[in-house]
Amino acid sequence: MSKVNHTDLVRKTLLTKLTYGEYYPGHSFVLRELLQDPEFEGMSQTPIREALLQLVAANILIGQRGFSVRVPIPSAEHLIEVRALRSHLEVMAALQHFDDWDEESLLELEALHHSMAQAKSVKDVKNQLRYNAMFHMRLCHMEQESYLKSMIQTLWAITGPSVGYLYGKGSTSVFTGIHPHEEILKALREKNSRLLERALIKDLSSTGTRIIEVLKQKLSPEALALQPFKPMDLVRVRTREGRQIKYGAS
């Protein structure tokens, strides 16, 4: 496998881990630790470093001098903005594929919700977050690549760490009555687009509101102000061959 493919593989794996909330806000990536990750077994530092810098350039991670890269600690303002965008785009994607569901695919979606509920019942936070994200990815038909799906994936990777922090600290959001996922499944079976939109917005907004509350309570104002989501200045790094390459870290 070529170096380019290795870089692409690492980038996609890191995006998935961010989406699933496996890294908290402020997490610092250490090359030595990543090289020990079974998913990157046999790889050199180069594709891992390049993948991290690609995520910095995409404003998903932030970089520091010496190629130190970490997960941003979002301000409440920026997190509200990003989650609002994600909510809007997910509704667009779900409605775009509204007529594509048959009973077999609905059973697959329902199984993801049941797996999430089962994980929650045994306090398995990692799998609870994983199956929740998988439910939303399946709802949006993320397997069908498009510009819209790419934007949704990016926004999930940005918000995922904050969701992981929320649940990892035991501060979960609580839904009373029917879970929004069940309402979403009901809407798809009944071909009720308005119910689908309401249920999806309810699901996303309820969790988002709780995340903002927890961030304000448990992270200091100084920490919240340290690392807002903002474009990174590109710098040039000289390679051994003497060529200059632009990287999104400074």
Coordinates of C-alpha atoms in Angstrom, one line a residue:
M1 CA 0.0 0.0 0.0
S2 CA 1.4 3.4 -0.9
K3 CA 2.1 6.2 1.5
V4 CA -0.8 8.3 0.1
N5 CA -3.2 5.4 0.9
H6 CA -1.7 5.1 4.4
T7 CA -2.3 8.8 5.0
D8 CA -5.9 8.5 3.7
L9 CA -6.5 5.5 5.9
V10 CA -5.2 7.2 9.0
R11 CA -7.2 10.4 8.3
K12 CA -10.4 8.4 7.9
T13 CA -9.7 6.4 11.1
L14 CA -9.1 9.6 13.1
L15 CA -12.3 11.1 11.7
T16 CA -14.2 8.1 12.8
K17 CA -12.6 8.2 16.3
L18 CA -13.4 11.9 16.6
T19 CA -17.0 11.3 15.4
Y20 CA -17.4 8.5 18.1
G21 CA -16.2 10.8 20.8
E22 CA -13.1 8.7 21.6
Y23 CA -11.0 11.9 22.0
Y24 CA -12.0 14.6 24.5
P25 CA -11.6 18.4 23.9
G26 CA -7.9 19.3 24.6
H27 CA -6.6 15.8 23.8
S28 CA -3.0 16.0 22.5
F29 CA -1.9 13.6 19.9
V30 CA 1.4 11.9 20.6
L31 CA 3.0 10.1 17.6
R32 CA 4.5 7.4 19.8
E33 CA 1.0 6.5 21.2
L34 CA -0.6 6.6 17.8
L35 CA 2.1 4.2 16.4
Q36 CA 1.1 1.8 19.2
D37 CA -2.5 1.9 18.2
P38 CA -3.4 -1.5 16.6
E39 CA -5.3 0.3 13.8
F40 CA -2.0 1.9 12.7
E41 CA 0.2 -1.1 13.1
G42 CA 3.1 -1.3 10.8
M43 CA 2.9 2.4 9.7
S44 CA 5.6 4.9 9.9
Q45 CA 5.3 8.4 11.5
T46 CA 5.0 10.1 8.1
P47 CA 1.4 9.2 7.1
I48 CA 0.2 9.7 10.7
R49 CA 1.8 13.2 10.8
E50 CA 0.4 14.1 7.4
A51 CA -3.1 12.9 8.3
L52 CA -3.0 15.0 11.5
L53 CA -1.9 18.1 9.5
Q54 CA -4.7 17.5 7.0
L55 CA -7.2 17.6 9.8
V56 CA -5.6 20.8 11.1
A57 CA -5.9 22.3 7.6
A58 CA -9.6 21.3 7.6
N59 CA -10.1 23.2 11.0
I60 CA -11.1 19.9 12.8
L61 CA -7.9 19.8 14.9
I62 CA -5.5 22.6 15.8
G63 CA -1.7 22.6 15.5
Q64 CA 1.1 24.1 17.6
R65 CA 4.8 24.6 17.0
G66 CA 6.8 21.4 16.7
F67 CA 3.9 19.6 15.0
S68 CA 2.0 19.2 18.2
V69 CA -1.7 18.7 17.3
R70 CA -4.7 18.5 19.6
V71 CA -8.5 18.5 19.7
P72 CA -9.8 22.1 20.2
I73 CA -11.6 23.1 23.3
P74 CA -14.6 24.8 21.8
S75 CA -16.2 28.0 23.1
A76 CA -19.9 27.7 23.7
E77 CA -20.5 30.2 20.9
H78 CA -18.7 28.2 18.3
L79 CA -20.1 24.9 19.4
I80 CA -23.6 26.2 19.1
E81 CA -22.8 27.4 15.6
V82 CA -21.3 24.1 14.5
R83 CA -24.1 22.0 16.0
A84 CA -26.7 24.3 14.3
L85 CA -25.1 23.7 11.0
R86 CA -24.9 20.0 11.6
S87 CA -28.6 19.8 12.5
H88 CA -29.6 21.7 9.4
L89 CA -27.5 19.6 7.1
E90 CA -28.6 16.3 8.7
V91 CA -32.2 17.2 8.2
M92 CA -31.4 18.0 4.5
A93 CA -29.7 14.6 4.0
A94 CA -32.4 12.7 5.8
L95 CA -35.2 14.3 3.7
Q96 CA -33.1 13.8 0.6
H97 CA -33.3 10.0 1.1
F98 CA -36.8 10.0 2.6
D99 CA -38.2 7.7 -0.1
D100 CA -35.3 5.3 -0.2
W101 CA -36.2 3.2 2.8
D102 CA -37.6 -0.3 2.6
E103 CA -38.4 -2.6 5.5
E104 CA -35.0 -4.4 5.4
S105 CA -33.1 -1.1 5.6
L106 CA -35.5 0.1 8.4
L107 CA -34.7 -3.0 10.4
E108 CA -31.0 -2.3 10.0
L109 CA -31.6 1.3 11.4
E110 CA -33.8 -0.1 14.2
A111 CA -31.1 -2.6 15.2
L112 CA -28.6 0.3 15.6
H113 CA -30.9 2.1 17.9
H114 CA -31.5 -1.1 19.9
S115 CA -27.7 -1.6 20.2
M116 CA -27.3 1.9 21.4
A117 CA -30.1 1.4 24.0
Q118 CA -28.5 -1.9 25.2
A119 CA -25.1 -0.2 25.6
K120 CA -26.7 2.6 27.5
S121 CA -28.4 0.1 29.9
V122 CA -25.1 -1.4 30.9
K123 CA -23.3 2.0 31.0
D124 CA -21.1 1.1 28.0
V125 CA -20.5 4.7 27.0
K126 CA -18.1 3.9 24.2
N127 CA -20.5 1.7 22.3
Q128 CA -23.4 3.9 23.2
L129 CA -21.7 6.8 21.4
R130 CA -20.6 4.6 18.6
Y131 CA -24.1 3.2 17.8
N132 CA -25.7 6.6 18.2
A133 CA -23.3 8.0 15.5
M134 CA -23.8 5.0 13.3
F135 CA -27.6 5.5 13.5
H136 CA -27.3 9.1 12.3
M137 CA -24.8 8.1 9.6
R138 CA -27.1 5.4 8.3
L139 CA -30.1 7.8 8.5
C140 CA -28.2 10.3 6.3
H141 CA -27.0 7.5 3.9
M142 CA -23.4 8.5 4.5
E143 CA -22.2 5.6 2.5
Q144 CA -23.3 7.5 -0.6
E145 CA -20.5 10.1 -0.9
S146 CA -21.4 13.7 -1.8
Y147 CA -20.4 17.2 -0.9
L148 CA -23.3 17.3 1.6
K149 CA -22.2 14.1 3.3
S150 CA -18.6 15.4 3.5
M151 CA -19.7 18.5 5.3
I152 CA -21.8 16.4 7.8
Q153 CA -18.8 14.1 8.5
T154 CA -16.6 17.2 9.2
L155 CA -19.2 18.7 11.6
W156 CA -19.6 15.3 13.4
A157 CA -15.8 15.1 13.8
I158 CA -15.8 18.6 15.3
T159 CA -18.7 18.0 17.7
G160 CA -17.9 14.4 18.6
P161 CA -15.3 15.1 21.2
S162 CA -17.7 17.3 23.2
V163 CA -20.3 14.6 23.1
G164 CA -17.7 12.1 24.3
Y165 CA -16.8 14.6 27.1
L166 CA -20.5 14.9 28.1
Y167 CA -21.1 11.2 28.4
G168 CA -17.7 10.3 29.7
K169 CA -18.3 12.6 32.7
G170 CA -21.6 11.0 33.4
S171 CA -23.6 14.0 32.4
T172 CA -25.9 12.5 29.9
S173 CA -28.9 14.1 28.4
V174 CA -32.2 12.6 29.4
F175 CA -35.2 12.2 27.1
T176 CA -38.6 11.8 28.7
G177 CA -41.1 9.6 26.9
I178 CA -40.4 8.2 23.5
H179 CA -36.7 8.5 22.4
P180 CA -36.3 10.6 19.2
H181 CA -34.8 7.7 17.4
E182 CA -38.1 5.8 17.8
E183 CA -40.0 8.8 16.5
I184 CA -37.6 8.9 13.5
L185 CA -38.3 5.2 12.8
K186 CA -42.0 5.8 13.1
A187 CA -41.8 8.7 10.7
L188 CA -39.9 6.7 8.1
R189 CA -42.4 3.8 8.3
E190 CA -45.4 6.1 8.1
K191 CA -43.8 8.3 5.4
N192 CA -44.3 11.3 7.6
S193 CA -41.6 13.9 6.6
R194 CA -42.7 16.5 9.1
L195 CA -42.4 14.0 12.0
L196 CA -39.0 13.0 10.8
E197 CA -37.8 16.6 10.7
R198 CA -39.2 17.3 14.2
A199 CA -37.8 14.2 15.7
L200 CA -34.3 14.7 14.3
I201 CA -34.2 18.3 15.4
K202 CA -35.4 17.3 18.9
D203 CA -32.7 14.6 19.1
L204 CA -29.9 16.9 18.0
S205 CA -30.9 20.0 19.9
S206 CA -31.6 18.3 23.2
T207 CA -28.1 16.8 23.4
G208 CA -26.5 20.0 22.1
T209 CA -28.1 22.1 24.8
R210 CA -26.8 19.7 27.5
I211 CA -23.3 19.8 26.1
I212 CA -23.2 23.6 26.3
E213 CA -24.4 23.5 29.9
V214 CA -21.7 20.9 30.9
L215 CA -18.9 22.8 29.0
K216 CA -19.9 26.0 30.9
Q217 CA -20.0 24.2 34.2
K218 CA -16.8 22.1 34.0
L219 CA -14.4 24.0 31.8
S220 CA -13.0 27.4 33.0
P221 CA -13.8 30.5 31.0
E222 CA -10.0 30.8 30.3
A223 CA -10.0 27.3 28.8
L224 CA -13.1 27.9 26.8
A225 CA -11.5 31.0 25.3
L226 CA -8.1 29.4 24.6
Q227 CA -9.0 27.3 21.5
P228 CA -11.9 28.6 19.5
F229 CA -12.6 27.0 16.1
K230 CA -10.9 29.4 13.6
P231 CA -8.9 29.1 10.4
M232 CA -5.2 28.1 10.8
D233 CA -2.5 30.1 9.0
L234 CA -0.7 27.9 6.5
V235 CA 3.1 27.7 6.9
R236 CA 5.8 26.2 4.7
V237 CA 7.8 23.3 5.9
R238 CA 11.0 22.4 4.0
T239 CA 11.4 18.7 3.1
R240 CA 14.7 16.8 2.9
E241 CA 14.6 17.2 -0.8
G242 CA 14.6 21.0 -0.5
R243 CA 11.0 21.4 -1.7
Q244 CA 8.5 23.5 0.3
I245 CA 5.1 22.1 1.2
K246 CA 2.2 24.0 2.7
Y247 CA 0.9 22.6 6.0
G248 CA -2.0 23.9 8.0
A249 CA -0.2 24.2 11.3
S250 CA 1.9 26.9 12.9

